[in-house]
Short mmCIF file of C-alpha atoms in Angstrom, two decimals:
data_model
loop_
_atom_site.label_atom_id
_atom_site.label_comp_id
_atom_site.label_asym_id
_atom_site.label_seq_id
_atom_site.Cartn_x
_atom_site.Cartn_y
_atom_site.Cartn_z
CA MET O 246 -33.47 -9.80 25.83
CA ARG O 247 -30.20 -11.34 24.20
CA THR O 248 -30.94 -9.24 21.28
CA SER O 249 -31.15 -6.27 23.04
CA ILE O 250 -27.06 -7.57 24.68
CA VAL O 251 -26.07 -8.10 21.44
CA ILE O 252 -27.23 -4.27 20.00
CA SER O 253 -25.77 -3.06 23.19
CA LEU O 254 -22.06 -5.19 22.66
CA LEU O 255 -22.10 -3.62 19.70
CA VAL O 256 -22.42 -0.08 20.32
CA ILE O 257 -19.83 -0.26 22.74
CA MET O 258 -17.21 -2.32 20.20
CA THR O 259 -17.72 1.05 17.85
CA LEU O 260 -16.60 3.14 20.71
CA ILE O 261 -13.39 1.43 21.56
CA PRO O 262 -10.54 3.02 19.60
CA LEU O 263 -8.54 1.61 16.66
CA THR O 264 -5.65 0.83 19.22
CA LEU O 265 -6.48 -1.88 20.99
CA CYS O 266 -3.34 -3.35 21.49
CA GLU O 267 -0.47 -2.03 24.48
CA TYR O 268 2.20 -1.41 22.19
CA ASN O 269 6.07 -2.41 24.35
CA ALA O 270 9.39 -0.40 23.23
CA THR O 271 10.89 -3.54 21.15
CA TRP O 272 11.19 -3.18 17.23
CA LYS O 273 9.04 -6.58 17.25
CA SER O 274 6.17 -5.10 18.89
CA LEU O 275 6.20 -1.29 17.39
CA ASP O 276 6.83 -2.78 13.65
CA ALA O 277 3.67 -4.54 14.15
CA ARG O 278 1.43 -1.69 14.63
CA PRO O 279 -1.03 -1.39 11.68
CA LEU O 280 -0.16 1.87 9.59
CA PRO O 281 -3.15 4.16 9.85
CA ALA O 282 -5.66 3.93 6.44
CA TRP O 283 -5.10 7.41 5.56
CA TYR O 284 -1.73 7.79 4.82
CA ASP O 285 -1.51 4.90 2.11
CA GLN O 286 -4.92 7.30 0.48
CA ALA O 287 -3.34 10.20 0.79
CA LYS O 288 -0.15 9.81 -1.70
CA PHE O 289 1.16 13.81 -1.70
CA GLY O 290 2.52 15.60 0.82
CA ILE O 291 4.46 18.57 1.28
CA PHE O 292 7.42 19.06 3.10
CA VAL O 293 8.29 22.42 4.57
CA HIS O 294 12.18 22.72 5.09
CA TRP O 295 11.68 26.71 7.30
CA GLY O 296 14.44 27.98 9.75
CA VAL O 297 17.30 30.67 10.26
CA PHE O 298 19.40 29.22 7.88
CA SER O 299 16.70 30.66 5.22
CA VAL O 300 18.23 34.06 6.65
CA PRO O 301 21.93 33.31 4.71
CA GLY O 302 20.22 31.20 2.08
CA PHE O 303 23.42 30.39 0.44
CA GLY O 304 24.80 27.12 -0.29
CA SER O 305 21.84 25.08 1.91
CA GLU O 306 20.20 24.65 4.91
CA TRP O 307 23.39 22.81 6.56
CA PHE O 308 24.56 26.47 5.80
CA TRP O 309 26.04 26.58 9.94
CA TYR O 310 27.82 23.24 9.85
CA PHE O 311 29.22 23.80 6.60
CA TRP O 312 30.86 27.05 7.79
CA LYS O 313 31.53 26.41 10.79
CA GLY O 314 31.94 22.69 10.92
CA LEU O 315 33.82 21.83 7.70
CA HIS O 316 34.77 24.98 7.16
CA ARG O 317 34.20 24.81 3.46
CA PRO O 318 35.84 27.75 1.27
CA GLU O 319 32.76 28.96 -0.23
CA TYR O 320 30.85 28.98 3.02
CA VAL O 321 33.74 31.21 4.58
CA GLU O 322 34.16 33.61 1.80
CA PHE O 323 30.29 34.20 1.59
CA MET O 324 30.96 35.30 5.33
CA LYS O 325 33.67 37.34 5.31
CA LYS O 326 32.24 39.13 1.74
CA ASN O 327 28.71 39.93 2.87
CA TYR O 328 28.86 40.03 6.99
CA ARG O 329 30.81 42.13 9.48
CA PRO O 330 34.21 40.11 11.61
CA GLY O 331 32.83 38.24 14.71
CA PHE O 332 29.62 37.73 12.78
CA SER O 333 28.21 34.31 14.39
CA TYR O 334 25.48 31.77 13.73
CA PRO O 335 23.19 33.15 16.37
CA ASP O 336 23.37 36.51 14.90
CA PHE O 337 21.00 35.43 12.21
CA GLY O 338 18.63 34.44 14.97
CA PRO O 339 16.95 38.10 15.38
CA MET O 340 17.13 38.63 11.04
CA PHE O 341 14.83 35.87 11.02
CA LYS O 342 11.35 38.04 11.37
CA ALA O 343 9.33 36.18 9.00
CA GLU O 344 7.15 38.95 8.17
CA PHE O 345 5.28 38.26 5.30
CA TYR O 346 4.37 35.30 6.74
CA ASP O 347 0.59 34.46 6.22
CA PRO O 348 -0.45 31.21 7.04
CA GLU O 349 -3.84 31.51 5.65
CA GLN O 350 -2.06 31.75 2.67
CA TRP O 351 0.21 28.37 2.73
CA ALA O 352 -2.50 26.51 3.59
CA ASP O 353 -4.74 27.63 0.62
CA LEU O 354 -1.60 27.14 -1.71
CA PHE O 355 -1.60 23.67 0.04
CA ALA O 356 -4.77 22.81 -0.30
CA LYS O 357 -4.92 23.53 -4.09
CA SER O 358 -1.58 21.92 -5.03
CA GLY O 359 -3.46 18.39 -3.72
CA ALA O 360 -1.58 17.60 -1.69
CA ARG O 361 -3.24 15.58 1.67
CA TYR O 362 -0.67 16.44 4.16
CA VAL O 363 2.16 19.00 5.13
CA VAL O 364 4.94 18.24 7.43
CA LEU O 365 7.02 21.15 8.62
CA THR O 366 10.23 21.20 10.47
CA SER O 367 9.89 22.25 14.04
CA LYS O 368 13.34 21.63 14.21
CA HIS O 369 16.11 21.37 11.85
CA HIS O 370 20.01 20.25 12.97
CA GLU O 371 20.99 23.73 14.13
CA GLY O 372 18.82 23.32 17.04
CA TRP O 373 16.16 26.52 16.36
CA THR O 374 12.64 25.31 17.33
CA MET O 375 9.64 27.17 15.34
CA TRP O 376 7.22 27.06 18.47
CA LYS O 377 8.35 27.82 22.40
CA SER O 378 10.55 24.98 23.21
CA ASN O 379 11.17 25.81 27.30
CA VAL O 380 14.61 23.70 26.68
CA SER O 381 15.96 25.82 23.76
CA TRP O 382 15.97 29.43 26.29
CA ASN O 383 16.12 32.24 23.59
CA TRP O 384 16.79 29.71 20.33
CA ASN O 385 12.98 29.70 19.55
CA ALA O 386 10.98 31.42 17.50
CA VAL O 387 8.81 33.08 20.15
CA ASP O 388 11.62 34.20 21.97
CA ASN O 389 13.63 35.66 19.25
CA GLY O 390 13.21 36.66 15.44
CA PRO O 391 9.71 37.10 14.45
CA HIS O 392 8.69 36.54 18.12
CA ARG O 393 5.80 33.87 16.98
CA ASP O 394 4.50 30.47 17.35
CA LEU O 395 5.49 29.43 13.64
CA VAL O 396 4.53 25.75 14.29
CA GLY O 397 1.07 26.81 16.09
CA ASP O 398 -0.08 29.56 13.60
CA LEU O 399 0.31 27.00 10.39
CA ALA O 400 -1.20 24.21 12.62
CA LYS O 401 -4.46 26.06 13.25
CA ALA O 402 -4.60 27.34 9.22
CA VAL O 403 -3.94 24.06 7.67
CA ARG O 404 -6.44 22.85 9.66
CA LYS O 405 -9.12 24.85 8.40
CA THR O 406 -8.60 22.69 5.35
CA ASP O 407 -8.66 19.39 4.20
CA VAL O 408 -5.17 18.81 4.37
CA ARG O 409 -3.64 17.10 7.58
CA PHE O 410 -0.74 18.61 9.79
CA GLY O 411 2.71 17.25 10.43
CA LEU O 412 6.10 18.14 11.89
CA TYR O 413 9.38 16.68 11.28
CA HIS O 414 11.54 17.18 13.78
CA SER O 415 15.35 16.69 13.88
CA LEU O 416 17.23 14.50 16.65
CA TYR O 417 20.63 16.17 16.93
CA GLU O 418 21.71 19.66 17.29
CA TRP O 419 25.13 20.19 15.65
CA PHE O 420 26.68 22.32 18.13
CA ASN O 421 24.22 21.95 21.61
CA PRO O 422 27.23 21.09 23.91
CA LEU O 423 25.18 18.29 25.70
CA PHE O 424 24.52 16.44 21.93
CA LEU O 425 28.86 16.80 21.94
CA LYS O 426 29.39 15.54 25.47
CA ASP O 427 27.09 12.66 24.38
CA ARG O 428 28.82 11.85 21.39
CA GLU O 429 32.44 12.65 23.14
CA SER O 430 31.01 9.31 25.12
CA ASN O 431 30.37 6.88 21.86
CA TYR O 432 26.64 7.97 23.31
CA THR O 433 27.49 6.00 26.47
CA SER O 434 25.83 9.09 28.62
CA GLN O 435 22.74 10.43 27.30
CA TYR O 436 22.41 14.07 29.05
CA TYR O 437 21.14 15.60 25.76
CA VAL O 438 18.33 13.16 25.38
CA GLU O 439 16.76 13.48 28.69
CA GLU O 440 17.41 16.88 28.91
CA ILE O 441 16.12 18.35 25.66
CA LEU O 442 15.19 15.87 23.01
CA GLN O 443 12.68 13.52 25.52
CA HIS O 444 11.14 17.04 26.08
CA GLN O 445 10.87 18.59 22.88
CA LEU O 446 9.34 15.52 21.13
CA LYS O 447 6.59 14.92 23.66
CA ASP O 448 5.64 18.92 23.42
CA ILE O 449 5.24 19.13 19.84
CA VAL O 450 3.33 15.93 19.95
CA THR O 451 1.08 17.05 23.28
CA THR O 452 0.85 20.89 22.21
CA TYR O 453 -0.18 20.49 18.25
CA GLU O 454 -1.02 16.92 17.80
CA PRO O 455 0.41 16.20 14.49
CA ASP O 456 -0.73 13.15 12.31
CA VAL O 457 2.78 12.96 10.93
CA VAL O 458 5.89 13.00 13.27
CA TRP O 459 8.65 12.96 10.87
CA ALA O 460 12.59 12.27 12.82
CA ASP O 461 15.66 12.81 11.26
CA GLY O 462 19.52 13.37 12.38
CA GLN O 463 19.90 10.15 14.12
CA SER O 464 24.16 10.71 13.75
CA GLY O 465 25.18 7.74 14.56
CA GLY O 466 23.49 6.80 17.85
CA SER O 467 21.33 4.03 17.99
CA SER O 468 17.79 4.02 18.88
CA ASP O 469 18.92 3.16 22.02
CA TYR O 470 20.61 6.50 22.68
CA TRP O 471 17.91 8.51 21.19
CA THR O 472 15.28 6.15 23.52
CA SER O 473 13.51 6.35 20.23
CA LYS O 474 11.59 2.93 21.09
CA ASP O 475 10.51 4.40 24.48
CA PHE O 476 8.97 7.61 22.49
CA LEU O 477 6.98 5.50 19.80
CA ALA O 478 5.74 3.04 22.74
CA TRP O 479 4.25 6.38 24.16
CA LEU O 480 3.25 7.97 20.99
CA TYR O 481 1.10 4.63 20.05
CA ASN O 482 -0.04 3.74 23.35
CA SER O 483 -0.76 7.34 25.21
CA SER O 484 -0.59 10.15 23.33
CA PRO O 485 -3.43 12.18 21.90
CA VAL O 486 -2.34 11.23 18.91
CA LYS O 487 -1.70 7.23 19.05
CA ASP O 488 -4.85 6.54 16.85
CA LYS O 489 -4.00 8.46 13.79
CA VAL O 490 -0.30 9.03 13.95
CA VAL O 491 2.34 7.86 11.42
CA VAL O 492 6.21 8.17 11.71
CA ASN O 493 9.20 7.39 9.19
CA ASP O 494 12.01 4.89 9.72
CA ARG O 495 15.13 7.86 10.87
CA TRP O 496 14.84 6.87 14.84
CA GLY O 497 18.38 5.71 14.78
CA GLU O 498 21.53 4.40 13.11
CA GLU O 499 20.27 1.05 12.57
CA CYS O 500 16.23 2.02 11.66
CA ALA O 501 16.43 3.30 7.91
CA CYS O 502 14.44 0.64 5.53
CA HIS O 503 14.43 -1.51 8.71
CA HIS O 504 12.19 -0.24 11.60
CA GLY O 505 9.73 2.63 12.19
CA GLY O 506 6.07 3.19 10.17
CA PHE O 507 7.03 4.09 6.58
CA PHE O 508 10.47 3.76 5.34
CA THR O 509 11.96 6.80 3.25
CA CYS O 510 15.48 4.91 3.71
CA HIS O 511 17.38 8.12 2.32
CA ASP O 512 16.52 11.08 0.37
CA HIS O 513 14.89 10.86 -2.78
CA TYR O 514 14.27 7.27 -1.76
CA ASN O 515 12.63 5.88 -5.19
CA PRO O 516 13.17 1.95 -5.70
CA GLY O 517 11.08 1.69 -9.03
CA LYS O 518 9.45 -1.74 -8.11
CA LEU O 519 7.22 -2.88 -5.24
CA VAL O 520 9.60 -3.20 -1.69
CA GLY O 521 6.71 -4.98 0.68
CA HIS O 522 6.33 -2.19 2.87
CA LYS O 523 4.90 1.20 2.80
CA TRP O 524 7.76 3.96 1.53
CA GLU O 525 7.85 7.42 0.93
CA ASN O 526 10.04 9.37 -1.68
CA ALA O 527 10.97 12.41 0.36
CA MET O 528 12.54 15.32 -3.18
CA LYS O 529 12.96 18.38 -2.60
CA LEU O 530 12.08 20.83 -5.36
CA ASP O 531 14.83 23.02 -5.74
CA LYS O 532 17.41 20.12 -6.81
CA LYS O 533 20.53 21.97 -4.70
CA SER O 534 18.66 22.64 -1.44
CA TRP O 535 15.61 21.86 1.06
CA GLY O 536 16.03 25.02 2.54
CA TYR O 537 15.40 29.04 0.54
CA ARG O 538 18.19 30.09 -1.17
CA HIS O 539 18.71 33.76 -2.56
CA ASN O 540 20.56 32.51 -5.29
CA ILE O 541 18.35 30.17 -6.60
CA HIS O 542 18.23 29.32 -10.91
CA ILE O 543 14.76 28.69 -12.59
CA ASP O 544 17.41 25.42 -14.08
CA ASP O 545 17.89 24.33 -10.31
CA VAL O 546 14.12 23.68 -10.06
CA TYR O 547 12.43 20.35 -11.16
CA THR O 548 10.20 20.83 -13.86
CA ILE O 549 6.23 19.62 -13.49
CA GLU O 550 6.95 17.18 -16.01
CA GLU O 551 9.97 15.98 -14.04
CA LEU O 552 7.90 16.26 -11.08
CA LEU O 553 4.57 13.89 -12.51
CA GLU O 554 7.28 11.47 -13.73
CA GLN O 555 8.01 11.15 -9.87
CA PHE O 556 5.06 10.98 -8.62
CA VAL O 557 3.46 8.58 -11.06
CA SER O 558 6.38 5.96 -10.49
CA THR O 559 6.04 6.56 -6.79
CA VAL O 560 2.47 5.95 -6.37
CA SER O 561 2.68 2.89 -8.88
CA CYS O 562 4.91 1.31 -7.02
CA GLY O 563 3.36 1.61 -3.57
CA GLY O 564 5.00 4.78 -2.19
CA ASN O 565 3.93 8.41 -1.53
CA LEU O 566 5.87 11.75 -2.42
CA LEU O 567 6.62 14.22 0.20
CA LEU O 568 7.41 16.98 -2.39
CA ASN O 569 9.49 19.66 -0.85
CA ILE O 570 9.65 23.68 -0.57
CA GLY O 571 12.33 26.22 1.42
CA PRO O 572 10.17 29.31 2.25
CA SER O 573 12.18 32.37 2.82
CA SER O 574 13.16 34.20 5.78
CA ASP O 575 10.44 36.66 5.45
CA GLY O 576 8.09 34.18 5.01
CA LEU O 577 7.29 33.89 1.34
CA ILE O 578 6.71 31.22 -0.67
CA ILE O 579 8.62 32.07 -4.26
CA PRO O 580 6.79 32.10 -7.45
CA VAL O 581 8.13 29.13 -9.12
CA PHE O 582 7.45 27.11 -6.22
CA GLN O 583 3.73 28.15 -5.73
CA GLU O 584 3.71 27.67 -9.45
CA ARG O 585 4.64 24.13 -8.94
CA LEU O 586 2.27 23.36 -6.62
CA LEU O 587 -0.59 24.64 -8.38
CA GLN O 588 0.02 22.61 -11.71
CA MET O 589 0.63 19.25 -9.22
CA GLY O 590 -3.01 20.65 -8.55
CA GLU O 591 -4.54 21.39 -12.07
CA TRP O 592 -3.09 17.64 -12.80
CA LEU O 593 -4.77 16.06 -9.83
CA LYS O 594 -8.28 17.79 -10.40
CA VAL O 595 -8.26 15.66 -13.75
CA ASN O 596 -6.06 12.77 -12.67
CA GLY O 597 -6.29 12.65 -9.39
CA GLU O 598 -8.88 9.44 -9.18
CA ALA O 599 -5.85 7.66 -10.41
CA ILE O 600 -4.14 8.29 -7.43
CA TYR O 601 -5.75 9.15 -4.22
CA ASN O 602 -6.89 5.62 -2.31
CA SER O 603 -5.50 3.47 -5.42
CA GLN O 604 -3.41 0.33 -5.17
CA PRO O 605 -0.40 -1.16 -6.88
CA TRP O 606 -1.71 -3.32 -10.02
CA ARG O 607 0.11 -6.49 -10.67
CA ALA O 608 2.47 -4.92 -13.33
CA GLN O 609 4.13 -1.28 -12.17
CA ASN O 610 5.02 0.24 -15.60
CA ASP O 611 4.75 -1.49 -18.89
CA SER O 612 6.83 -3.94 -20.39
CA VAL O 613 6.90 -3.01 -24.03
CA THR O 614 5.77 0.80 -24.11
CA GLU O 615 8.20 3.35 -21.91
CA ASN O 616 6.93 6.04 -19.71
CA VAL O 617 3.60 4.29 -18.91
CA TRP O 618 2.83 3.60 -15.13
CA TYR O 619 -0.10 1.81 -13.80
CA THR O 620 -2.17 2.16 -10.89
CA SER O 621 -5.68 0.30 -9.80
CA ARG O 622 -8.56 0.79 -7.53
CA PRO O 623 -10.24 -2.71 -7.60
CA MET O 624 -13.46 -1.61 -5.33
CA GLY O 625 -16.48 -1.85 -7.10
CA MET O 626 -16.21 -2.12 -11.07
CA GLY O 627 -12.48 -2.75 -10.69
CA SER O 628 -10.21 -0.16 -12.38
CA VAL O 629 -6.72 -0.61 -13.95
CA TYR O 630 -5.21 3.12 -15.22
CA ALA O 631 -2.13 3.81 -17.46
CA ILE O 632 -0.85 7.12 -16.69
CA ALA O 633 1.45 7.90 -20.39
CA LEU O 634 3.46 10.33 -19.41
CA ASP O 635 3.96 11.19 -22.96
CA TRP O 636 0.70 11.72 -25.36
CA PRO O 637 1.22 8.68 -27.87
CA SER O 638 2.21 10.36 -31.23
CA THR O 639 1.07 7.88 -33.70
CA GLY O 640 -2.42 7.99 -32.80
CA LYS O 641 -2.27 4.70 -30.97
CA LEU O 642 -1.17 3.37 -27.47
CA PHE O 643 -0.08 -0.24 -27.24
CA LEU O 644 -0.16 -1.88 -23.54
CA ARG O 645 1.36 -5.05 -23.53
CA GLU O 646 0.17 -6.10 -19.73
CA PRO O 647 -3.85 -5.72 -19.96
CA ILE O 648 -5.58 -8.71 -20.51
CA THR O 649 -8.78 -7.83 -22.45
CA SER O 650 -12.20 -9.30 -21.99
CA LYS O 651 -15.84 -8.44 -23.99
CA GLY O 652 -16.54 -6.01 -21.48
CA THR O 653 -13.31 -4.03 -21.42
CA VAL O 654 -14.42 -0.49 -21.59
CA VAL O 655 -11.29 2.06 -22.07
CA LYS O 656 -11.69 6.09 -21.38
CA LEU O 657 -8.85 8.98 -20.94
CA LEU O 658 -9.98 10.79 -17.55
CA GLY O 659 -11.42 14.19 -18.49
CA TYR O 660 -12.36 13.26 -21.70
CA ASP O 661 -16.27 11.80 -21.91
CA GLN O 662 -16.31 9.74 -25.15
CA ASP O 663 -15.40 5.78 -24.11
CA LEU O 664 -12.22 5.48 -26.69
CA LEU O 665 -11.66 2.61 -29.45
CA TRP O 666 -9.76 -0.25 -28.55
CA THR O 667 -8.69 -3.78 -29.96
CA ALA O 668 -7.03 -6.59 -28.28
CA ALA O 669 -3.63 -7.85 -29.00
CA GLY O 670 -3.44 -11.55 -29.10
CA GLU O 671 -3.92 -12.83 -25.94
CA LYS O 672 -2.44 -9.98 -24.00
CA GLY O 673 -2.27 -6.86 -24.48
CA ILE O 674 -4.40 -3.94 -25.85
CA LEU O 675 -4.37 -1.03 -28.51
CA ILE O 676 -5.94 1.85 -27.99
CA GLU O 677 -7.00 4.66 -30.56
CA ILE O 678 -6.20 7.77 -29.66
CA PRO O 679 -9.08 10.61 -30.03
CA SER O 680 -8.50 13.88 -32.04
CA ILE O 681 -8.54 16.34 -29.23
CA PRO O 682 -7.83 20.20 -30.06
CA ILE O 683 -5.22 21.65 -28.11
CA ASN O 684 -7.48 23.69 -26.10
CA LYS O 685 -9.90 21.08 -25.32
CA MET O 686 -6.82 18.78 -23.76
CA PRO O 687 -8.21 17.13 -20.48
CA SER O 688 -4.61 17.29 -19.31
CA LYS O 689 -1.44 19.53 -19.91
CA TRP O 690 0.73 16.99 -18.66
CA ALA O 691 0.71 13.28 -18.22
CA TYR O 692 -2.56 11.26 -19.37
CA THR O 693 -4.53 8.87 -17.84
CA PHE O 694 -6.28 5.93 -19.69
CA LYS O 695 -8.72 3.64 -17.60
CA MET O 696 -9.99 0.09 -18.01
CA PHE O 697 -12.44 -1.79 -16.97
CA ASN O 698 -12.85 -5.30 -16.64
CA ILE O 699 -9.46 -6.38 -17.62
CA GLU O 700 -7.22 -8.89 -15.75
#
């Protein structure tokens, strides 16, 4: 009898959701929520900045603000040269047609890149929503432009793969009259938050059930103005994604690098060291813009070598890489962006063991040999990975940090045979690099040396 009761209790416990706590709308309570494990294990995501700004495709995704907010001469001149007098930014809306948008192709590309999650802009600072928001009348992708639910179509396609789906959402809108009214009051009123933002945030969560909610655009308002803590308490306690969702740290002017889920701190954040909190390096593939630019030049795009340097150093120091692409207004991902994503996937097919589910090691980079970064997987036999960004040209690779033992084994990921090595005193290892024909090299860029029985 007692045994059956115990078994029954165990069964009941397995059915209880992971979210057992009731989180209060305070940062002390919200910050105590454990980050769902999938996010740290994923390591690599793709950011997609897409919106009406891709129609002019000039300068950056801040086109409207730079043109009409700051009146930057190059933007004013661009409009005079290319568009009729009196042309307004909302006139770009019907021109955003996404006629070649194929979410299945996008999802296939994301899966082939090795990314484990994707984050799409549901709304950028221009206020245009990529789904039919009932509080964004005629300034959304269903009532205007492509007349299509761009968010929903991609969500369905991505969920046919192993890639998780997330959404970016801008808290503010540059020229929304309600937001401007709140800002004029020094954020003592909340007309915009109550009539627009609260509805949109809950709408995208309940409609699309994203794994990531990536906030941005706090624009001087505190988290109290944005009612961020109330939203997050609902998200963690009652929403349909309460057990799996992750969020970032851009929920108010006081939040970056202090409050929220994972920290982004600022764009292209890569501290190069352990920081004691899960973080993300959100970086753009086009060095000059998050959004699409018609006049992009090949020199403006990071090389695969530069991307891998960012990626490896980020993961070594406990972060995730969120790599951004900006599709064109007709729904195409330009070939150079496709190439970089496919190159990332090619590299991860060989070296992903050192990335996915890995943990930082006691040393992040080698103290003697440059451009070598470490990761580890303590489970099982316990492995340490030394990722060398450059192929050792001398036929030997010296690493100062590992402490060897009689049972130490060294391998090169993608190469079948064990590598010869010798201990370099009490600390350090000298690895013999095999002569491998160029057409047999396991990887074209960045090489991973796997070590067992290393301290």
